[in-house]
XYZ file of C-alpha atoms in Angstrom:
664
model
C -43.446 -189.551 -173.472
C -39.638 -189.842 -173.573
C -39.204 -189.398 -169.822
C -37.080 -192.544 -169.520
C -34.334 -191.143 -171.763
C -32.152 -190.629 -168.679
C -31.823 -194.404 -168.369
C -29.759 -194.546 -171.569
C -26.576 -192.997 -170.094
C -27.510 -194.150 -166.572
C -27.141 -197.900 -167.199
C -23.518 -197.767 -168.442
C -22.709 -195.301 -165.659
C -23.922 -197.865 -163.103
C -21.891 -200.530 -164.905
C -18.767 -198.382 -164.691
C -19.230 -197.622 -160.990
C -20.002 -201.218 -160.056
C -17.145 -202.768 -162.033
C -14.731 -200.037 -161.030
C -15.466 -200.453 -157.328
C -16.129 -204.177 -157.032
C -14.910 -205.746 -160.286
C -11.519 -206.730 -158.876
C -13.222 -208.898 -156.258
C -15.203 -210.769 -158.931
C -13.010 -213.579 -160.226
C -15.384 -214.842 -162.923
C -14.780 -213.220 -166.323
C -18.213 -214.247 -167.594
C -19.875 -212.343 -164.742
C -17.758 -209.228 -165.308
C -18.264 -209.265 -169.073
C -21.935 -210.099 -168.649
C -22.533 -207.114 -166.351
C -20.714 -204.712 -168.668
C -22.533 -206.019 -171.747
C -25.923 -206.108 -170.024
C -25.682 -202.453 -169.002
C -25.101 -201.174 -172.522
C -27.654 -203.632 -173.936
C -30.291 -202.256 -171.544
C -29.476 -198.802 -172.909
C -30.001 -200.224 -176.400
C -33.429 -201.573 -175.428
C -34.478 -198.184 -174.031
C -33.191 -196.547 -177.221
C -35.271 -198.943 -179.313
C -38.342 -198.036 -177.254
C -37.759 -194.326 -177.850
C -37.269 -194.967 -181.570
C -40.554 -196.867 -181.768
C -42.391 -194.077 -179.949
C -40.901 -191.422 -182.211
C -41.771 -193.278 -185.426
C -45.455 -193.032 -184.506
C -45.336 -189.238 -184.155
C -45.698 -186.582 -186.866
C -42.365 -184.841 -187.703
C -43.204 -181.626 -185.853
C -43.622 -183.536 -182.572
C -40.337 -185.421 -182.745
C -38.432 -183.019 -180.501
C -38.445 -183.417 -176.729
C -36.308 -181.989 -173.920
C -35.962 -183.702 -170.560
C -34.541 -181.603 -167.696
C -32.860 -183.832 -165.122
C -31.988 -181.130 -162.603
C -31.058 -177.416 -162.536
C -27.357 -176.905 -163.004
C -26.074 -173.359 -163.630
C -28.489 -170.457 -163.053
C -26.886 -167.010 -162.920
C -28.718 -163.841 -163.877
C -30.147 -164.292 -167.369
C -28.050 -167.381 -167.993
C -29.439 -170.853 -167.429
C -27.928 -174.225 -168.292
C -29.573 -177.351 -166.936
C -28.461 -180.941 -166.944
C -30.943 -181.851 -169.660
C -31.324 -184.157 -172.649
C -32.575 -183.447 -176.171
C -34.430 -186.243 -177.936
C -34.903 -185.684 -181.673
C -34.322 -187.741 -184.848
C -30.591 -186.958 -184.917
C -29.916 -187.912 -181.292
C -32.014 -191.064 -181.730
C -29.856 -192.156 -184.678
C -26.741 -191.604 -182.590
C -27.956 -193.432 -179.480
C -29.029 -196.391 -181.625
C -25.557 -196.541 -183.197
C -23.684 -196.090 -179.914
C -25.720 -198.587 -177.899
C -26.299 -201.086 -180.717
C -22.747 -201.314 -182.006
C -21.439 -200.798 -178.472
C -23.383 -203.843 -177.220
C -21.866 -206.035 -179.918
C -18.356 -204.776 -179.122
C -18.909 -205.516 -175.421
C -20.037 -209.055 -176.260
C -17.036 -209.503 -178.552
C -14.699 -208.307 -175.789
C -15.746 -211.159 -173.482
C -14.045 -213.628 -175.831
C -11.255 -211.406 -177.113
C -10.016 -210.151 -173.729
C -10.116 -213.576 -172.049
C -7.235 -214.001 -169.631
C -6.310 -210.304 -169.427
C -5.110 -209.244 -165.987
C -7.214 -206.057 -165.993
C -10.383 -207.665 -167.383
C -12.701 -205.842 -164.957
C -10.916 -202.534 -165.563
C -11.344 -202.904 -169.311
C -15.121 -203.363 -169.078
C -15.429 -200.510 -166.594
C -13.664 -198.222 -169.068
C -15.847 -199.448 -171.950
C -19.009 -198.625 -169.997
C -17.651 -195.185 -169.096
C -16.729 -194.574 -172.737
C -20.247 -195.377 -173.938
C -21.806 -193.296 -171.146
C -19.689 -190.283 -172.119
C -20.623 -190.597 -175.783
C -24.315 -190.922 -174.918
C -24.072 -187.800 -172.756
C -22.430 -186.004 -175.666
C -25.140 -186.843 -178.191
C -28.081 -186.395 -175.807
C -27.066 -183.082 -174.207
C -29.509 -180.276 -174.951
C -26.853 -177.588 -174.584
C -23.206 -177.086 -175.416
C -22.013 -177.435 -171.818
C -23.555 -180.879 -171.363
C -22.156 -181.818 -174.777
C -18.741 -180.610 -173.636
C -18.848 -182.828 -170.545
C -19.373 -185.834 -172.809
C -16.814 -184.396 -175.243
C -14.180 -184.369 -172.521
C -15.373 -187.708 -171.167
C -14.672 -189.549 -174.415
C -11.275 -187.836 -174.519
C -10.459 -189.139 -171.051
C -11.689 -192.643 -171.889
C -9.641 -192.714 -175.086
C -6.564 -191.983 -172.961
C -7.441 -194.775 -170.527
C -8.249 -197.364 -173.197
C -5.510 -196.561 -175.722
C -3.037 -196.788 -172.852
C -4.689 -199.913 -171.433
C -1.392 -201.814 -171.772
C 0.325 -199.105 -169.734
C 3.423 -201.235 -169.155
C 4.256 -200.739 -172.860
C 5.946 -197.419 -173.618
C 4.394 -197.300 -177.094
C 0.900 -197.575 -175.592
C 1.603 -194.859 -173.043
C 3.010 -192.562 -175.727
C -0.006 -193.172 -177.979
C -2.404 -192.400 -175.130
C -0.616 -189.145 -174.308
C -0.537 -188.199 -177.987
C -4.294 -188.696 -178.311
C -4.934 -186.735 -175.129
C -2.738 -183.759 -176.051
C -3.914 -183.453 -179.657
C -7.528 -183.549 -178.539
C -6.846 -180.759 -176.056
C -5.817 -178.578 -179.015
C -9.187 -179.214 -180.627
C -11.024 -178.716 -177.323
C -9.493 -175.247 -177.026
C -11.101 -174.389 -180.371
C -14.464 -175.777 -179.234
C -14.446 -173.585 -176.110
C -13.474 -170.431 -178.019
C -16.299 -171.084 -180.471
C -18.750 -171.611 -177.603
C -17.698 -168.391 -175.847
C -17.802 -166.412 -179.104
C -21.345 -167.527 -179.948
C -22.533 -166.999 -176.376
C -20.989 -163.514 -176.244
C -22.468 -162.426 -179.595
C -26.028 -163.490 -178.809
C -25.857 -161.995 -175.319
C -24.255 -158.659 -176.149
C -26.305 -158.023 -179.297
C -29.697 -159.518 -178.464
C -29.600 -160.183 -174.719
C -29.992 -163.901 -175.407
C -27.651 -165.501 -172.904
C -27.917 -169.165 -173.798
C -25.991 -172.250 -174.847
C -29.153 -174.320 -175.423
C -29.318 -175.833 -178.923
C -33.062 -175.340 -179.316
C -32.903 -171.682 -178.243
C -29.914 -170.939 -180.488
C -31.679 -172.603 -183.423
C -34.808 -170.506 -182.812
C -32.682 -167.340 -182.791
C -30.343 -168.360 -185.627
C -32.136 -166.015 -188.056
C -30.488 -163.182 -186.113
C -27.005 -164.385 -187.002
C -25.211 -162.407 -189.711
C -23.570 -164.124 -192.659
C -19.817 -164.430 -192.185
C -17.934 -162.267 -189.712
C -18.261 -163.402 -186.125
C -20.141 -166.527 -187.241
C -17.165 -167.520 -189.374
C -14.840 -167.101 -186.391
C -17.106 -169.160 -184.130
C -17.713 -171.950 -186.654
C -14.027 -172.203 -187.569
C -13.259 -172.627 -183.880
C -15.928 -175.323 -183.594
C -14.450 -176.990 -186.661
C -11.017 -176.965 -185.026
C -12.595 -178.937 -182.184
C -14.091 -181.332 -184.718
C -10.742 -181.875 -186.474
C -9.185 -182.948 -183.188
C -11.965 -185.271 -182.103
C -12.606 -186.726 -185.579
C -8.952 -186.906 -186.691
C -8.935 -184.567 -189.681
C -5.994 -182.682 -191.141
C -3.900 -181.476 -189.422
C -4.881 -183.178 -186.108
C -5.196 -186.743 -187.388
C -1.927 -188.408 -186.353
C -3.215 -189.612 -182.964
C -5.783 -191.990 -184.466
C -3.426 -194.471 -186.202
C -1.295 -194.603 -183.051
C -4.443 -195.430 -181.079
C -4.067 -198.967 -182.468
C -1.858 -199.616 -179.442
C -5.047 -200.257 -177.491
C -6.879 -203.613 -177.609
C -8.812 -204.286 -180.824
C -12.292 -203.820 -179.252
C -11.165 -200.341 -178.229
C -10.185 -199.607 -181.823
C -13.611 -200.766 -183.002
C -15.409 -198.653 -180.401
C -13.385 -195.504 -181.100
C -13.501 -195.822 -184.878
C -17.072 -196.990 -185.343
C -19.465 -195.871 -182.644
C -17.996 -193.265 -180.339
C -15.213 -190.746 -180.248
C -14.299 -190.044 -183.864
C -17.929 -189.524 -184.871
C -18.324 -186.770 -182.260
C -16.974 -184.025 -184.527
C -19.291 -184.992 -187.375
C -22.254 -185.099 -184.996
C -21.377 -181.698 -183.523
C -21.378 -180.030 -186.945
C -24.670 -181.728 -187.783
C -26.179 -180.613 -184.479
C -25.097 -177.013 -185.186
C -25.842 -177.033 -188.924
C -28.100 -173.978 -188.486
C -25.018 -171.990 -187.434
C -22.586 -173.415 -190.013
C -24.842 -172.576 -192.968
C -24.491 -168.906 -192.020
C -20.796 -169.013 -192.959
C -20.068 -170.036 -196.573
C -16.362 -169.562 -195.843
C -16.424 -172.145 -193.066
C -18.493 -174.519 -195.177
C -15.824 -174.329 -197.870
C -13.057 -174.961 -195.332
C -14.928 -177.990 -193.973
C -15.435 -179.399 -197.490
C -11.837 -178.821 -198.576
C -10.329 -180.250 -195.377
C -12.660 -183.246 -195.599
C -11.749 -183.971 -199.229
C -8.025 -183.448 -198.550
C -8.144 -185.772 -195.537
C -10.008 -188.430 -197.527
C -7.360 -188.597 -200.268
C -4.352 -188.014 -197.995
C -5.182 -190.820 -195.551
C -6.183 -193.125 -198.407
C -2.727 -192.855 -199.977
C -1.072 -193.803 -196.684
C -3.335 -196.844 -196.328
C -1.971 -198.309 -199.573
C 1.489 -198.997 -198.095
C 0.813 -200.115 -194.510
C 1.409 -203.735 -193.508
C -0.151 -203.755 -190.042
C -3.747 -204.917 -190.524
C -5.106 -202.522 -187.889
C -3.182 -199.526 -189.220
C -4.662 -200.016 -192.680
C -8.104 -199.867 -191.077
C -7.076 -196.851 -188.995
C -6.118 -194.807 -192.051
C -9.295 -196.063 -193.681
C -11.254 -194.511 -190.804
C -9.461 -191.178 -191.204
C -10.283 -191.257 -194.918
C -13.956 -192.169 -194.372
C -14.300 -189.398 -191.807
C -12.994 -187.106 -194.530
C -15.965 -188.166 -196.681
C -18.323 -187.314 -193.807
C -16.809 -183.848 -193.437
C -16.971 -183.377 -197.197
C -20.709 -184.046 -196.922
C -21.069 -181.532 -194.095
C -19.106 -178.928 -196.030
C -21.352 -179.175 -199.099
C -24.541 -178.954 -197.022
C -25.400 -182.661 -197.321
C -25.878 -183.054 -193.577
C -28.248 -186.010 -193.857
C -25.822 -187.791 -196.196
C -22.964 -187.196 -193.747
C -24.914 -188.683 -190.830
C -26.063 -191.531 -193.095
C -22.445 -192.382 -193.921
C -21.623 -192.133 -190.216
C -24.220 -194.833 -189.559
C -23.281 -197.197 -192.396
C -19.594 -196.698 -191.618
C -20.272 -197.734 -188.015
C -21.630 -201.058 -189.287
C -18.916 -202.068 -191.720
C -15.986 -200.488 -189.892
C -16.909 -202.150 -186.595
C -17.148 -205.450 -188.478
C -13.761 -204.854 -190.124
C -12.003 -204.016 -186.877
C -13.574 -206.891 -185.012
C -12.716 -209.140 -187.969
C -9.095 -208.018 -187.806
C -9.172 -208.796 -184.096
C -10.479 -212.289 -184.884
C -7.542 -212.801 -187.255
C -5.058 -211.455 -184.689
C -6.625 -213.659 -181.993
C -6.101 -216.772 -184.125
C -2.585 -215.729 -185.189
C -1.539 -215.072 -181.586
C -2.876 -218.448 -180.501
C -1.067 -220.314 -183.304
C 2.249 -218.500 -182.796
C 2.045 -218.908 -179.026
C 1.650 -222.675 -179.438
C 5.047 -222.928 -181.163
C 6.661 -220.190 -179.025
C 7.274 -218.008 -182.099
C 7.583 -214.232 -181.874
C 6.457 -213.208 -185.361
C 4.222 -210.142 -185.625
C 0.627 -211.400 -185.450
C -0.674 -208.136 -186.970
C 1.634 -208.014 -190.002
C -0.236 -209.037 -193.151
C 3.025 -210.304 -194.647
C 2.844 -213.146 -192.099
C -0.711 -214.065 -193.071
C -2.359 -215.383 -196.251
C -4.717 -218.257 -196.955
C -6.733 -217.742 -193.768
C -10.138 -218.057 -195.426
C -10.050 -221.855 -195.120
C -9.289 -221.813 -191.392
C -11.598 -218.868 -190.564
C -14.636 -218.999 -192.898
C -17.009 -216.851 -190.788
C -14.385 -214.186 -190.225
C -13.531 -214.234 -193.936
C -17.125 -213.923 -195.194
C -18.070 -211.106 -192.813
C -14.791 -209.306 -193.512
C -15.303 -209.637 -197.263
C -18.882 -208.357 -197.059
C -17.777 -205.299 -195.069
C -14.894 -204.673 -197.487
C -17.309 -204.721 -200.424
C -19.480 -202.251 -198.504
C -16.665 -199.789 -197.805
C -15.477 -200.074 -201.410
C -18.845 -198.750 -202.585
C -20.140 -201.707 -204.596
C -23.890 -201.457 -205.416
C -26.240 -203.372 -203.146
C -24.113 -202.834 -200.043
C -24.519 -200.084 -197.457
C -21.399 -198.104 -198.261
C -22.481 -197.629 -201.869
C -25.641 -195.727 -200.968
C -24.048 -193.375 -198.442
C -20.784 -192.715 -200.301
C -22.532 -192.201 -203.651
C -24.888 -189.687 -202.042
C -21.880 -187.729 -200.728
C -20.118 -187.731 -204.097
C -23.294 -186.622 -205.857
C -23.856 -183.743 -203.414
C -20.196 -182.737 -203.730
C -20.822 -182.326 -207.449
C -24.330 -180.821 -207.379
C -24.408 -178.675 -204.216
C -25.233 -174.953 -204.592
C -22.518 -173.659 -202.252
C -19.095 -173.826 -203.869
C -19.563 -173.182 -207.582
C -16.606 -174.197 -209.723
C -14.959 -175.963 -206.776
C -17.620 -178.683 -206.914
C -16.011 -180.636 -209.750
C -12.697 -180.598 -207.852
C -14.336 -181.854 -204.665
C -16.098 -184.612 -206.596
C -12.875 -185.575 -208.387
C -10.881 -185.812 -205.154
C -13.654 -187.856 -203.558
C -13.813 -190.236 -206.537
C -10.033 -190.770 -206.515
C -10.135 -191.380 -202.752
C -12.900 -193.942 -203.339
C -10.659 -195.710 -205.879
C -7.801 -195.790 -203.366
C -10.205 -197.130 -200.722
C -11.238 -200.050 -202.911
C -7.579 -200.763 -203.692
C -6.102 -200.802 -200.193
C -9.062 -202.599 -198.635
C -8.959 -205.436 -201.159
C -5.166 -205.454 -200.845
C -5.797 -206.186 -197.164
C -8.276 -208.961 -198.001
C -6.019 -210.598 -200.587
C -2.908 -210.440 -198.379
C -4.772 -211.817 -195.352
C -7.174 -214.423 -196.678
C -5.938 -215.468 -200.145
C -2.860 -217.187 -201.554
C -0.398 -219.288 -199.631
C -0.382 -219.110 -195.845
C 2.866 -217.362 -194.896
C 2.720 -218.058 -191.166
C 5.403 -220.301 -189.662
C 4.624 -223.774 -191.092
C 4.594 -225.297 -187.610
C 1.762 -222.945 -186.594
C -0.611 -223.618 -189.495
C -2.405 -226.455 -187.789
C -3.247 -224.235 -184.811
C -5.119 -221.612 -186.854
C -8.823 -221.780 -186.062
C -12.088 -219.888 -186.195
C -12.834 -217.647 -183.216
C -15.407 -218.539 -180.533
C -19.082 -217.548 -180.764
C -18.650 -214.482 -178.551
C -16.455 -213.130 -181.353
C -18.214 -214.501 -184.444
C -21.806 -213.601 -183.448
C -21.060 -209.834 -183.419
C -19.260 -210.289 -186.749
C -22.303 -211.924 -188.336
C -24.716 -209.261 -187.030
C -22.494 -206.415 -188.215
C -21.862 -208.134 -191.547
C -25.634 -208.355 -192.064
C -26.032 -204.649 -191.235
C -23.183 -203.829 -193.640
C -25.361 -205.287 -196.391
C -28.852 -204.036 -195.531
C -28.116 -200.805 -193.623
C -27.881 -198.734 -196.779
C -31.438 -199.402 -197.890
C -32.719 -197.007 -195.238
C -31.219 -194.174 -197.248
C -31.677 -195.341 -200.816
C -31.501 -192.238 -203.055
C -34.660 -191.007 -204.730
C -33.125 -191.750 -208.109
C -33.511 -195.469 -207.515
C -37.282 -195.053 -207.315
C -37.854 -198.331 -205.489
C -38.004 -197.110 -201.903
C -38.310 -193.603 -200.436
C -35.248 -192.166 -198.740
C -36.452 -192.954 -195.232
C -33.269 -191.706 -193.608
C -33.403 -188.269 -195.231
C -37.081 -187.839 -194.344
C -36.341 -188.934 -190.790
C -33.754 -186.173 -190.327
C -35.784 -183.445 -192.073
C -36.995 -181.890 -188.769
C -33.357 -181.469 -187.664
C -31.911 -180.117 -190.909
C -34.935 -178.182 -192.168
C -33.167 -174.820 -191.944
C -30.097 -176.137 -193.759
C -32.249 -177.727 -196.453
C -34.252 -174.498 -196.835
C -31.047 -172.497 -197.128
C -29.697 -174.837 -199.799
C -32.898 -174.619 -201.820
C -33.049 -170.829 -201.459
C -29.516 -170.230 -202.646
C -29.455 -172.837 -205.400
C -28.913 -171.056 -208.696
C -31.595 -171.317 -211.325
C -30.781 -174.083 -213.770
C -28.111 -175.494 -211.488
C -29.925 -178.777 -210.962
C -28.121 -181.477 -212.969
C -30.210 -183.948 -214.882
C -31.030 -187.481 -213.792
C -28.943 -188.731 -216.696
C -25.884 -186.978 -215.272
C -26.629 -188.359 -211.829
C -26.842 -191.892 -213.220
C -23.622 -191.305 -215.137
C -21.711 -190.104 -212.078
C -23.086 -193.025 -210.077
C -21.806 -195.416 -212.719
C -18.450 -193.652 -212.753
C -18.111 -193.956 -208.966
C -18.781 -197.689 -209.252
C -16.265 -197.920 -212.101
C -13.462 -196.319 -210.075
C -14.166 -198.773 -207.233
C -13.990 -201.701 -209.654
C -10.731 -200.327 -211.070
C -9.266 -200.170 -207.547
C -10.333 -203.757 -206.861
C -8.931 -204.889 -210.204
C -5.545 -203.309 -209.511
C -5.422 -204.952 -206.070
C -6.339 -208.339 -207.593
C -3.666 -208.005 -210.281
C -0.930 -207.045 -207.816
C -1.723 -209.330 -204.889
C -3.360 -212.398 -206.452
C -2.608 -212.711 -210.140
C 0.956 -211.353 -210.214
C 2.466 -211.130 -206.750
C 5.788 -209.835 -208.057
C 4.293 -206.482 -209.082
C 4.381 -204.837 -205.610
C 8.099 -205.571 -205.307
C 8.739 -204.211 -208.801
C 6.755 -201.079 -208.013
C 8.768 -200.469 -204.843
C 12.026 -201.014 -206.745
C 10.909 -198.580 -209.474
C 9.646 -195.854 -207.127
C 11.595 -196.341 -203.870
C 11.370 -192.718 -202.727
C 7.595 -192.581 -203.275
C 7.028 -195.856 -201.449
C 9.289 -194.775 -198.591
C 7.358 -191.505 -198.220
C 3.955 -193.214 -198.240
C 5.116 -196.003 -195.937
C 6.408 -193.369 -193.492
C 3.057 -191.548 -193.631
C 4.449 -188.651 -195.665
C 6.696 -187.851 -192.653
C 3.932 -185.867 -190.950
C 4.891 -187.172 -187.497
C 8.517 -186.239 -188.113
C 7.428 -182.780 -189.285
C 5.344 -182.279 -186.143
C 8.262 -183.456 -184.008
C 10.502 -180.895 -185.707
C 8.031 -177.994 -185.571
C 6.274 -178.574 -182.243
C 7.410 -181.491 -180.100
C 11.173 -180.912 -180.097
C 10.891 -177.107 -179.609
C 8.509 -177.727 -176.689
C 10.969 -180.185 -175.188
C 13.817 -177.693 -175.680
C 11.753 -174.929 -174.083
C 10.946 -177.264 -171.192
C 14.644 -178.022 -170.690
C 15.391 -174.285 -170.741
C 12.739 -173.634 -168.101
C 14.156 -176.448 -166.023
C 17.879 -175.740 -166.300
C 17.777 -172.013 -167.069
C 14.951 -170.814 -164.852
C 14.081 -173.496 -162.328
C 17.644 -174.491 -161.462
C 19.281 -171.050 -161.728
C 16.513 -168.697 -160.568
C 14.079 -170.671 -158.418
C 16.614 -173.054 -156.887
C 19.125 -170.181 -156.723
C 16.800 -168.013 -154.627
C 15.864 -170.883 -152.315
C 19.465 -172.045 -151.910
C 20.631 -168.432 -151.499
C 18.267 -167.851 -148.583
C 19.449 -171.109 -147.035
C 23.101 -170.074 -147.441
C 22.479 -166.664 -145.812
C 20.751 -168.319 -142.858
C 23.596 -170.834 -142.573
C 26.131 -167.988 -142.694
C 24.516 -166.095 -139.854
C 24.168 -169.352 -137.979
C 27.901 -169.931 -138.333
C 28.657 -166.493 -136.911
C 26.532 -166.944 -133.817
C 27.137 -170.635 -133.368
C 29.828 -170.041 -130.708
C 27.173 -168.564 -128.408
C 25.551 -172.024 -128.094
C 28.719 -174.005 -127.276
C 27.476 -175.477 -123.958
C 30.225 -173.782 -121.895
C 29.139 -171.436 -119.052
C 31.962 -168.958 -119.637
C 30.835 -168.497 -123.271
C 27.270 -167.751 -122.126
C 28.642 -165.314 -119.474
C 30.774 -163.578 -122.104
C 27.733 -163.299 -124.350
C 25.703 -161.725 -121.573
C 28.490 -159.232 -120.803
C 28.761 -158.391 -124.488
C 24.989 -157.843 -124.653
C 25.074 -155.547 -121.610
C 27.942 -153.520 -123.129
C 26.052 -153.120 -126.394
C 22.881 -151.978 -124.626
C 24.779 -149.495 -122.400
C 26.689 -148.191 -125.366
C 23.442 -147.642 -127.268
C 21.946 -145.503 -124.473
C 25.202 -143.613 -123.741
C 25.849 -142.603 -127.317
C 22.195 -142.206 -128.312
């Protein structure tokens, strides 16, 4: 029934190979961009077909495995190149191909005139193919191929402007920090594989087989070790504390890359992996608590940094880190469906926000280029009043900002409120629940503040761009604005798929859709829920109202400081200079990592070079050469070219030989 699933990663793979091999010979940007966009759009159409087929099936039949070809068969171990089609993977392929298609279309207009235009679209296709392989793989090894593929593509795309040192450094930073997480992923994989094999002779890495045997797993112990290692992999890929610093620096890549990484591909991989392996994570309450605490801490930590950034893309980058924290908070409290739901809604409004920021930057660059000015086109302090010149960009950006702030009626409200409610009412963490909810609510308030700060600084008030450039500000072309309008629409309506039961108007379609995937986790949560621990509907309504109130408070503070009384930010900085300096410098985490890890590694490298390589390795090699040269100098006279020297050498040789036999 789902036999054509292989076409989903195959189309972008063909696009990558074709553009990579022949793209340089194609001089027409429309053809190059059209091929790249068509390939991922074809994957989207196939994904839609699979979704339609699956909707017509009963829940118990919504799981299908397609073996492409045998891969590793050794003894009792078997791992094929195979795909798993179930409700979770279908959600992910729809997000990756749907949002990915819009980003490809957007890139045709945004990347116009770039020297490496063909290379950019080849990398985009490879990126999407790797992510699709990751989410479709039916075993951990296939997932790991995609896992590493998106890591490679992030390096290629973040460092797309390789002639810039900052871009090269950011690409290397992303690559190295993700290798730390990948080490954890592999240790977790080996630990789980070893335990099942040595204890139950089940030598497998297949998700379906592990899920069927998950009742054999003990609570805690080796499962805690394995899941913590998997979580380390997730923190690297999804930019959680402490491995988050690569993601803001990834803004060195072109804006479409930022949208693709932050919305549809790489950073969602860690969240997806935990959801895919929820049946293992629920066997370790300790790991679940770590996931929840790290998620909540990341959400509030990144949100504070976002309040003081002036680069429009960096504000959105720290917003992504914070929103990923909410997703991990959901996973840590057992709300797996809510976490995936927020992943989906976040893909809609965050892609729109990043592409909207790119539209602003595109217009700013054009205007500044016209007057030969060198002001920073990404600094919000150079913007203001852009809503008149860019109405479509403004409206779609505003809609997505309202969504991420959690205002009722927009997608972000439904998914974020569900996470906050489950943080408060989950049966896993007891007295810690109120703390998790409180941190999440404060982070939501910060989110509303810094996002509307961005909107007010960019689109409202007086235009602060060079006066000569004002007349050149304009709305972006249709290739840019059409994706914005589609994503803005999804940012509004996407949340209604997962409307909570409390609303009573529509069933929670999204939760029911994922029930076959998370049935064991849901059963575990119901089994271990304490009697009488189910809060009332009145409390749920009250907490929902409170979450809306904190968002409104954040918006109100932003309006007061950046619209009504623009002198307040300066007064705040003057009153609390040390606090502002710390937040502006990202709490000095990068400097701390340089001190603890980077500089010692560099010093150790210099020691190996000067102390070992130069003294020992070069010393041995040069010493051998000197010995050979010394002996050569001694016997050099024998090869002088004079006959009498050769005769003397022969006589000397004869004397030595005779002497040896005489005195032997």
